[in-house]
Tab-separated table of C-alpha atoms in Angstrom:
chain	number	residue	atom	x	y	z
Y	1	MET	CA	161.520	216.846	118.064
Y	2	SER	CA	163.966	214.087	118.336
Y	3	THR	CA	167.203	214.005	116.342
Y	4	GLN	CA	166.464	211.406	114.208
Y	5	LEU	CA	163.175	212.914	113.272
Y	6	ARG	CA	164.356	216.327	112.182
Y	7	ARG	CA	167.157	214.996	109.919
Y	8	PRO	CA	164.821	214.038	107.015
Y	9	LEU	CA	162.778	216.992	107.618
Y	10	VAL	CA	166.094	219.156	107.175
Y	11	LEU	CA	167.125	217.279	103.953
Y	12	VAL	CA	163.449	217.489	102.348
Y	13	ALA	CA	163.054	221.094	103.561
Y	14	GLY	CA	166.737	222.308	102.251
Y	15	ALA	CA	166.135	220.142	98.652
Y	16	LEU	CA	162.483	221.650	98.069
Y	17	LEU	CA	164.139	225.359	98.632
Y	18	LEU	CA	167.039	224.508	96.557
Y	19	LEU	CA	164.410	223.032	93.721
Y	20	LEU	CA	163.116	226.394	93.738
Y	21	LEU	CA	166.284	228.353	93.374
Y	22	GLY	CA	167.433	226.307	90.552
Y	23	LEU	CA	165.637	228.290	88.194
Y	24	ILE	CA	168.603	230.101	87.999
Y	25	TYR	CA	169.766	227.373	85.606
Y	26	ALA	CA	166.802	228.308	83.570
Y	27	TYR	CA	167.693	231.744	83.053
Y	28	SER	CA	167.273	231.773	78.869
Y	29	VAL	CA	163.883	230.226	79.914
Y	30	LEU	CA	163.126	232.461	82.528
Y	31	LEU	CA	164.347	235.707	80.629
Y	32	ALA	CA	162.890	234.638	77.040
Y	33	PRO	CA	159.962	237.334	77.078
Y	34	LEU	CA	162.690	239.993	77.397
Y	35	LYS	CA	164.707	238.959	74.919
Y	36	VAL	CA	161.965	238.735	72.489
Y	37	ALA	CA	160.681	242.217	73.682
Y	38	PHE	CA	163.819	244.134	73.713
Y	39	ASP	CA	165.727	242.103	70.909
Y	40	TRP	CA	168.918	240.758	72.700
Y	41	ASP	CA	171.681	238.564	71.132
Y	42	VAL	CA	172.827	235.403	72.369
Y	43	SER	CA	176.269	237.339	73.785
Y	44	GLY	CA	173.900	239.753	75.880
Y	45	MET	CA	171.953	236.515	77.523
Y	46	THR	CA	175.020	234.838	77.976
Y	47	LEU	CA	176.550	238.193	79.913
Y	48	ILE	CA	173.931	238.051	82.054
Y	49	PHE	CA	174.049	234.725	83.057
Y	50	ALA	CA	177.833	234.884	83.520
Y	51	LEU	CA	177.341	237.944	85.855
Y	52	SER	CA	174.493	235.987	87.744
Y	53	ILE	CA	176.929	233.112	88.431
Y	54	ILE	CA	179.734	235.534	89.501
Y	55	SER	CA	177.143	237.290	92.252
Y	56	PHE	CA	176.141	234.240	92.878
Y	57	THR	CA	179.504	233.335	94.064
Y	58	VAL	CA	179.938	236.709	95.868
Y	59	GLY	CA	176.820	235.772	97.784
Y	60	CYS	CA	178.667	232.411	98.810
Y	61	LEU	CA	181.384	234.564	100.298
Y	62	VAL	CA	179.245	236.878	101.935
Y	63	SER	CA	176.685	234.007	103.790
Y	64	GLY	CA	180.146	232.359	104.434
Y	65	GLU	CA	181.175	235.091	106.604
Y	66	LEU	CA	177.772	235.167	108.107
Y	67	GLU	CA	177.404	231.528	108.874
Y	68	ARG	CA	180.983	231.707	111.037
Y	69	ARG	CA	179.696	234.304	112.845
Y	70	GLY	CA	176.616	232.197	113.643
Y	71	PHE	CA	173.988	234.294	111.942
Y	72	ASP	CA	172.600	231.579	109.862
Y	73	ARG	CA	168.798	232.802	109.833
Y	74	PRO	CA	169.558	236.773	109.420
Y	75	GLY	CA	171.392	235.026	106.364
Y	76	LEU	CA	168.567	233.482	105.191
Y	77	LEU	CA	166.360	236.565	105.799
Y	78	LEU	CA	169.090	238.604	103.659
Y	79	GLY	CA	168.681	236.095	100.940
Y	80	ALA	CA	164.852	236.620	100.592
Y	81	ALA	CA	165.024	240.307	100.924
Y	82	LEU	CA	167.733	239.894	97.933
Y	83	LEU	CA	165.586	237.833	95.867
Y	84	LEU	CA	162.337	239.666	95.988
Y	85	ALA	CA	163.975	243.272	95.394
Y	86	GLY	CA	165.800	241.144	92.013
Y	87	PHE	CA	162.743	239.692	90.611
Y	88	ILE	CA	160.569	242.839	91.293
Y	89	GLY	CA	163.529	245.103	89.478
Y	90	THR	CA	163.466	242.554	86.857
Y	91	SER	CA	160.279	243.189	86.077
Y	92	SER	CA	160.314	246.986	85.559
Y	93	ALA	CA	162.716	246.200	82.831
Y	94	GLY	CA	162.226	248.348	79.762
Y	95	GLY	CA	163.284	250.603	76.785
Y	96	ALA	CA	167.163	251.243	75.786
Y	97	THR	CA	168.196	250.391	79.324
Y	98	SER	CA	166.458	246.843	79.495
Y	99	LEU	CA	169.642	244.792	79.238
Y	100	LEU	CA	171.376	246.944	81.694
Y	101	SER	CA	168.405	246.429	84.003
Y	102	THR	CA	168.177	243.155	83.988
Y	103	VAL	CA	171.888	242.529	84.405
Y	104	ALA	CA	171.613	244.727	87.453
Y	105	PHE	CA	168.833	243.239	89.215
Y	106	TYR	CA	168.441	239.797	87.743
Y	107	GLY	CA	172.414	239.388	87.288
Y	108	VAL	CA	173.307	240.837	90.289
Y	109	VAL	CA	170.677	241.247	93.083
Y	110	SER	CA	168.606	238.169	93.001
Y	111	SER	CA	171.985	235.964	91.906
Y	112	LEU	CA	173.507	237.493	95.333
Y	113	GLY	CA	170.578	236.493	97.263
Y	114	ILE	CA	170.319	232.771	95.801
Y	115	GLY	CA	174.084	232.560	96.695
Y	116	VAL	CA	173.818	233.587	100.234
Y	117	VAL	CA	170.854	231.052	100.952
Y	118	TYR	CA	172.574	228.349	99.077
Y	119	ASN	CA	175.790	228.542	100.964
Y	120	ILE	CA	173.988	228.389	104.492
Y	121	VAL	CA	171.611	225.464	103.143
Y	122	ILE	CA	174.175	222.973	102.002
Y	123	PRO	CA	176.600	223.453	105.115
Y	124	THR	CA	173.629	223.267	107.184
Y	125	VAL	CA	172.257	219.954	106.021
Y	126	THR	CA	175.942	218.597	106.066
Y	127	ALA	CA	175.994	219.042	109.339
Y	128	TRP	CA	172.844	216.666	109.924
Y	129	PHE	CA	174.395	214.116	108.272
Y	130	PRO	CA	177.915	213.586	109.252
Y	131	ASP	CA	177.407	209.492	108.366
Y	132	ARG	CA	176.623	210.322	104.639
Y	133	PRO	CA	177.155	213.603	103.489
Y	134	GLY	CA	177.588	212.555	100.099
Y	135	MET	CA	174.364	211.101	100.028
Y	136	ALA	CA	173.098	214.475	101.713
Y	137	GLN	CA	174.727	216.783	99.678
Y	138	GLY	CA	173.596	215.129	96.618
Y	139	VAL	CA	169.687	214.806	97.644
Y	140	ALA	CA	170.015	218.716	98.347
Y	141	LEU	CA	172.083	219.541	95.056
Y	142	MET	CA	169.572	217.407	92.925
Y	143	GLY	CA	166.789	219.884	93.843
Y	144	PHE	CA	168.920	222.596	92.986
Y	145	GLY	CA	170.069	220.747	89.637
Y	146	CYS	CA	166.424	220.113	88.697
Y	147	GLY	CA	164.929	223.456	89.465
Y	148	GLY	CA	165.105	224.654	85.680
Y	149	PHE	CA	163.711	221.446	84.312
Y	150	VAL	CA	160.777	221.323	86.514
Y	151	LEU	CA	160.270	225.027	86.632
Y	152	GLY	CA	161.211	225.989	82.979
Y	153	PRO	CA	158.078	224.508	81.026
Y	154	VAL	CA	156.115	226.318	84.303
Y	155	MET	CA	157.374	229.506	83.648
Y	156	THR	CA	157.029	229.165	80.040
Y	157	GLN	CA	153.051	228.128	79.994
Y	158	LEU	CA	152.958	230.996	82.795
Y	159	TYR	CA	154.163	233.426	80.139
Y	160	SER	CA	151.687	231.982	77.427
Y	161	MET	CA	148.848	232.981	80.119
Y	162	LEU	CA	149.997	236.137	81.920
Y	163	ASP	CA	151.989	239.089	81.408
Y	164	TRP	CA	155.794	238.373	82.130
Y	165	ARG	CA	156.060	241.465	84.077
Y	166	LEU	CA	153.497	239.920	86.504
Y	167	VAL	CA	155.016	236.826	86.576
Y	168	LEU	CA	158.203	237.760	87.549
Y	169	VAL	CA	156.939	239.798	90.628
Y	170	GLY	CA	154.862	236.625	91.696
Y	171	THR	CA	158.280	234.650	91.264
Y	172	GLY	CA	160.032	236.644	93.699
Y	173	VAL	CA	157.256	236.849	96.437
Y	174	LEU	CA	156.924	232.773	96.012
Y	175	PHE	CA	161.134	232.626	96.477
Y	176	ALA	CA	160.870	235.350	99.433
Y	177	ALA	CA	157.937	233.520	101.462
Y	178	ALA	CA	160.140	229.931	100.648
Y	179	VAL	CA	163.141	230.744	102.322
Y	180	MET	CA	161.598	232.398	105.299
Y	181	LEU	CA	159.827	229.371	105.681
Y	182	THR	CA	162.676	227.272	105.071
Y	183	ALA	CA	164.533	229.388	108.051
Y	184	LEU	CA	162.145	227.831	110.532
Y	185	VAL	CA	163.379	223.986	109.902
Y	186	VAL	CA	166.873	224.277	108.046
Y	187	ARG	CA	169.187	225.308	111.003
Y	188	PRO	CA	172.528	224.128	112.391
Y	189	PRO	CA	172.331	221.239	115.571
Y	190	THR	CA	172.114	222.244	118.765
Y	191	ALA	CA	175.181	221.101	121.296
Y	192	ARG	CA	172.728	218.421	122.533
Y	193	GLU	CA	172.031	217.299	119.018
Y	194	GLY	CA	175.684	217.670	117.544
Y	195	ALA	CA	176.757	215.167	120.526
Y	196	ALA	CA	174.121	212.729	119.623
Y	197	LEU	CA	174.885	213.025	115.627
Y	198	SER	CA	178.701	212.640	116.398
Y	199	GLY	CA	177.916	208.771	117.326
Y	200	LEU	CA	176.676	208.477	113.600
Y	201	ALA	CA	179.809	209.538	111.973
Y	202	PRO	CA	182.724	206.936	111.000
Y	203	ASP	CA	185.629	207.249	112.567
Y	204	SER	CA	186.882	208.714	109.790
Y	205	ASP	CA	185.666	210.409	106.985
Y	206	ARG	CA	186.745	209.012	103.338
Y	207	GLY	CA	188.393	211.607	101.223
Y	208	GLY	CA	189.538	209.918	98.462
Y	209	ASP	CA	190.603	206.173	97.990
Y	210	GLY	CA	190.466	205.836	101.815
Y	211	SER	CA	192.078	208.898	102.494
Y	212	ALA	CA	190.441	210.853	105.733
Y	213	GLY	CA	190.372	213.864	105.675
Y	214	GLY	CA	187.360	214.947	107.614
Y	215	ASN	CA	188.791	214.415	111.205
Y	216	ARG	CA	191.078	217.715	110.672
Y	217	ASP	CA	189.665	221.165	111.049
Y	218	ALA	CA	191.545	223.634	108.199
Y	219	GLY	CA	190.967	226.920	108.241
Y	220	LEU	CA	191.384	228.891	105.351
Y	221	ALA	CA	194.899	229.678	105.507
Y	222	GLU	CA	195.849	226.032	105.869
Y	223	MET	CA	193.339	225.129	102.916
Y	224	LEU	CA	195.302	227.488	100.775
Y	225	ARG	CA	198.432	225.746	101.241
Y	226	ASP	CA	197.208	222.259	100.291
Y	227	ARG	CA	197.976	220.978	96.618
Y	228	SER	CA	194.187	219.358	96.639
Y	229	PHE	CA	192.605	222.760	97.124
Y	230	TYR	CA	194.079	224.089	93.515
Y	231	LEU	CA	193.695	220.486	91.948
Y	232	LEU	CA	189.926	220.534	93.233
Y	233	TYR	CA	189.577	224.123	91.796
Y	234	ALA	CA	191.111	223.224	88.419
Y	235	PHE	CA	188.838	220.406	88.376
Y	236	LEU	CA	185.514	222.583	89.103
Y	237	PHE	CA	186.488	225.412	86.500
Y	238	PHE	CA	187.151	222.890	83.642
Y	239	MET	CA	183.714	220.609	84.300
Y	240	GLY	CA	181.854	223.642	85.427
Y	241	SER	CA	182.988	225.633	81.798
Y	242	VAL	CA	181.319	222.532	79.883
Y	243	GLY	CA	178.380	222.869	82.333
Y	244	MET	CA	177.793	226.699	82.206
Y	245	GLY	CA	178.878	226.873	78.658
Y	246	VAL	CA	175.709	224.400	77.778
Y	247	THR	CA	173.743	226.287	79.765
Y	248	GLY	CA	174.455	229.673	78.818
Y	249	ILE	CA	173.826	229.010	75.310
Y	250	GLY	CA	170.545	227.296	76.681
Y	251	ARG	CA	167.798	227.034	74.425
Y	252	GLU	CA	169.286	228.613	71.534
Y	253	LEU	CA	171.016	224.821	70.756
Y	254	PRO	CA	167.809	223.123	69.653
Y	255	LEU	CA	166.179	226.372	68.187
Y	256	SER	CA	169.194	226.027	65.776
Y	257	LEU	CA	167.442	222.657	64.721
Y	258	GLY	CA	164.492	224.058	63.907
Y	259	ALA	CA	162.672	223.362	67.636
Y	260	ASP	CA	159.738	225.585	68.733
Y	261	ASP	CA	159.689	227.290	71.982
Y	262	MET	CA	157.995	224.901	74.336
Y	263	THR	CA	160.300	221.902	72.547
Y	264	ALA	CA	163.300	224.006	72.998
Y	265	ALA	CA	162.669	224.581	76.976
Y	266	PHE	CA	162.347	220.728	77.037
Y	267	VAL	CA	165.413	219.711	75.406
Y	268	ILE	CA	167.431	222.021	77.290
Y	269	GLY	CA	165.789	221.088	80.362
Y	270	PHE	CA	167.591	218.099	80.266
Y	271	VAL	CA	170.800	219.591	81.349
Y	272	ASN	CA	169.086	220.674	84.083
Y	273	ILE	CA	167.524	216.851	85.029
Y	274	GLY	CA	170.607	215.501	84.186
Y	275	SER	CA	172.659	217.855	86.494
Y	276	GLY	CA	169.869	216.824	89.361
Y	277	ILE	CA	170.655	213.061	88.702
Y	278	GLY	CA	174.533	213.393	88.918
Y	279	ARG	CA	174.158	215.188	92.049
Y	280	LEU	CA	172.184	212.437	93.713
Y	281	CYS	CA	174.173	209.578	91.823
Y	282	GLY	CA	177.989	212.042	92.381
Y	283	GLY	CA	177.130	211.713	96.189
Y	284	ALA	CA	176.173	208.222	96.619
Y	285	ALA	CA	179.375	207.478	94.371
Y	286	LEU	CA	181.499	209.626	96.465
Y	287	ASP	CA	180.294	208.449	99.466
Y	288	ARG	CA	180.890	204.690	98.358
Y	289	LEU	CA	184.080	204.862	96.289
Y	290	GLY	CA	186.038	207.654	97.461
Y	291	ARG	CA	186.721	211.040	95.301
Y	292	GLY	CA	189.488	209.260	92.853
Y	293	PRO	CA	187.331	206.878	90.713
Y	294	ALA	CA	184.074	208.720	91.036
Y	295	MET	CA	185.630	212.336	89.868
Y	296	PHE	CA	187.446	210.339	87.372
Y	297	ALA	CA	184.285	209.178	85.839
Y	298	MET	CA	182.453	212.422	86.049
Y	299	ALA	CA	185.263	213.816	84.005
Y	300	VAL	CA	184.628	211.373	81.084
Y	301	LEU	CA	181.018	212.438	80.973
Y	302	GLY	CA	182.693	215.998	80.766
Y	303	VAL	CA	183.848	214.750	77.228
Y	304	ALA	CA	181.004	212.625	76.337
Y	305	GLY	CA	178.384	215.553	76.572
Y	306	PRO	CA	179.980	218.199	74.410
Y	307	LEU	CA	180.822	215.212	71.852
Y	308	SER	CA	177.453	214.443	72.018
Y	309	LEU	CA	175.969	217.885	71.279
Y	310	VAL	CA	178.438	218.204	68.433
Y	311	ALA	CA	177.068	215.109	66.644
Y	312	SER	CA	173.629	216.048	67.291
Y	313	LEU	CA	174.429	219.344	65.406
Y	314	LEU	CA	175.968	217.982	62.518
Y	315	LEU	CA	173.150	214.962	62.194
Y	316	THR	CA	170.480	218.027	62.976
Y	317	SER	CA	168.656	215.353	65.642
Y	318	LEU	CA	167.112	216.605	68.351
Y	319	PRO	CA	166.559	213.216	70.134
Y	320	LEU	CA	170.206	213.254	69.831
Y	321	GLN	CA	170.675	216.261	71.117
Y	322	THR	CA	168.130	215.404	74.283
Y	323	VAL	CA	170.375	212.360	75.303
Y	324	ALA	CA	173.696	214.936	74.965
Y	325	CYS	CA	171.966	217.610	77.218
Y	326	LEU	CA	171.295	214.785	79.523
Y	327	VAL	CA	175.049	213.517	79.727
Y	328	THR	CA	176.351	216.809	80.072
Y	329	GLY	CA	174.199	217.737	82.930
Y	330	ILE	CA	174.691	214.349	84.779
Y	331	GLY	CA	178.595	214.990	84.482
Y	332	TRP	CA	178.166	218.737	85.612
Y	333	GLY	CA	176.064	217.964	88.173
Y	334	ALA	CA	177.930	215.190	89.783
Y	335	ALA	CA	181.322	217.501	89.343
Y	336	VAL	CA	179.402	220.223	91.503
Y	337	VAL	CA	178.786	217.751	94.366
Y	338	SER	CA	182.553	216.992	94.464
Y	339	MET	CA	182.582	220.589	95.619
Y	340	PRO	CA	181.245	220.044	99.270
Y	341	PHE	CA	182.034	216.613	99.542
Y	342	VAL	CA	185.724	217.017	99.175
Y	343	THR	CA	185.461	220.449	101.351
Y	344	ARG	CA	183.988	219.035	104.326
Y	345	THR	CA	186.131	215.457	103.815
Y	346	GLU	CA	189.636	217.289	103.278
Y	347	TRP	CA	189.163	220.399	105.457
Y	348	GLY	CA	186.282	219.475	108.007
Y	349	GLN	CA	182.824	220.564	108.871
Y	350	SER	CA	183.748	223.772	111.646
Y	351	ASN	CA	184.900	225.899	108.728
Y	352	MET	CA	182.988	224.268	105.795
Y	353	ALA	CA	180.648	227.238	104.548
Y	354	GLU	CA	183.821	229.700	104.542
Y	355	ASN	CA	186.091	227.202	102.824
Y	356	MET	CA	183.386	226.182	100.520
Y	357	ALA	CA	182.687	229.679	99.642
Y	358	VAL	CA	186.275	230.512	98.553
Y	359	VAL	CA	186.526	226.992	96.655
Y	360	ASN	CA	183.122	227.816	94.926
Y	361	THR	CA	184.872	231.195	93.078
Y	362	TYR	CA	186.023	228.846	90.488
Y	363	SER	CA	181.981	229.294	89.037
Y	364	ILE	CA	183.284	233.151	88.226
Y	365	PHE	CA	185.833	231.938	85.850
Y	366	GLY	CA	183.917	228.947	84.282
Y	367	SER	CA	181.103	231.364	84.022
Y	368	VAL	CA	182.826	233.873	81.967
Y	369	VAL	CA	184.892	231.188	79.890
Y	370	GLY	CA	181.852	228.786	79.673
Y	371	SER	CA	178.934	230.969	79.343
Y	372	TRP	CA	179.985	234.516	77.970
Y	373	GLY	CA	183.081	233.176	76.234
Y	374	SER	CA	180.787	230.553	74.358
Y	375	GLY	CA	178.038	233.294	73.633
Y	376	LEU	CA	180.545	235.602	72.237
Y	377	LEU	CA	182.526	232.870	70.236
Y	378	SER	CA	179.472	231.301	68.804
Y	379	THR	CA	177.978	234.856	67.725
Y	380	MET	CA	181.410	235.529	66.164
Y	381	LEU	CA	181.850	232.293	64.172
Y	382	GLY	CA	177.872	231.811	63.362
Y	383	SER	CA	178.310	228.054	64.710
Y	384	PHE	CA	177.867	226.481	67.959
Y	385	VAL	CA	180.260	223.560	66.930
Y	386	PRO	CA	183.704	224.996	67.303
Y	387	VAL	CA	182.171	226.062	70.870
Y	388	LEU	CA	181.600	222.310	71.771
Y	389	PHE	CA	184.962	221.390	70.344
Y	390	ALA	CA	186.606	223.549	72.922
Y	391	MET	CA	184.510	222.256	75.476
Y	392	CYS	CA	185.456	218.877	74.569
Y	393	ILE	CA	189.274	220.279	75.388
Y	394	MET	CA	188.183	221.515	78.905
Y	395	GLY	CA	186.567	217.813	79.448
Y	396	LEU	CA	189.937	216.278	78.595
Y	397	ALA	CA	191.779	218.810	81.122
Y	398	SER	CA	189.463	217.591	83.610
Y	399	VAL	CA	190.356	213.952	83.058
Y	400	PHE	CA	193.938	215.019	83.714
Y	401	VAL	CA	193.106	216.924	86.906
Y	402	ALA	CA	191.257	213.944	88.052
Y	403	VAL	CA	194.057	211.580	87.656
Y	404	MET	CA	196.295	213.885	89.786
Y	405	LEU	CA	193.726	214.687	92.168
Y	406	ARG	CA	193.555	210.513	92.574
Y	407	ALA	CA	197.159	210.262	93.079
Y	408	GLY	CA	197.346	213.294	95.301
Y	409	ALA	CA	194.674	211.670	97.929
Y	410	ALA	CA	196.986	208.168	97.860
Y	411	THR	CA	199.919	210.688	98.806
Y	412	ASN	CA	198.114	212.176	101.395
Y	413	VAL	CA	197.066	208.995	102.751
Y	414	SER	CA	200.343	208.199	103.306
Y	415	SER	CA	201.640	210.902	104.594
Y	416	ARG	CA	199.112	211.334	106.991
Y	417	THR	CA	199.625	207.706	108.270
Y	418	ARG	CA	203.252	208.436	108.633
Y	419	THR	CA	202.609	211.262	110.958
Y	420	GLY	CA	199.919	209.869	112.772
Y	421	ARG	CA	197.210	212.689	111.969
Y	422	THR	CA	194.866	210.297	110.546
Y	423	THR	CA	194.213	206.711	110.166
Y	424	VAL	CA	192.961	204.437	106.647
Y	425	GLU	CA	190.136	202.695	106.108
């Protein structure tokens, strides 16, 4: 198969697989029957989500090392095995240890598998699109972001028809089979294909406001000495805390306004569909505008989303809450794309999987503060409003960091030009 024909095939296969695995963000729907059956509170549910994000991040670190050693396909098979074991284990939850069992199997094992697969698919897809990395990452990540919206209502309907244990086992089998099939299609370019693709890449990759960082390949040590790494990390932490905080509270937000189960799944699902839209549009904006203007716009949405959610609670308006969930998701999803985009354009393709895995550790802190912290605080205060106001403050902090990151990009351009390391577009 020619290189030009394989490119869209790799992109579509990767996006469809990530669509399935994006169900991790609809955890409040996926685990709804267990919450009811075993009478878990909100803080227990958000603890599961926080731990699932931590395990997801560890999975990314594992796959970063596997990909560095050239074990892409074995890594995908490992991810498939972990997904199957995690969902089957979750289906066996029961009794006084139900929460602990779900934490272990869903929160750790299956989420570890998702992280392994995710951090192999994204760098591999990016390698096939050196000419439009933001677009490729946006399309692939759109699938991941929309997974909860597409599959959340499907899971709710399946639970109304079948025993939840059977549904979870079937989901694990489906996910494992999908990963193994995708492993036959999604692979790194060969040397010959890489040579053909290199002719598509621009002379320099536009990182931020014209900065061209993609023509250098920085290892982990060099990345950790770069000021841009810490600014990107802070930006992702603040934006991720908002997105994961709202996702962590999940369907409890619409339920607090009197919505039924199906309506609650639909409303909170707009965080996921917004995330998908944000990832696609964010990737395109990063390609076209550069990281500075694009990330500033993302940060503004990080304030507007939770502020709108506060208004929806005060006005007891489900339609407004639906729109607010969409806005929150768009800002969060667009910010997620900035992670692989900046990693690739600043520190290069060769070490992308390993570097991105380290950048992605922001989600550990974001999930603890945003998801578990939100659930714990709302349980203590008996209200979601103060929690959402705290998210607004985090959104404002991300605006400040985006401004600093933009200024840093301009400084890097000037510095690299003087030293002859790159050219400015």
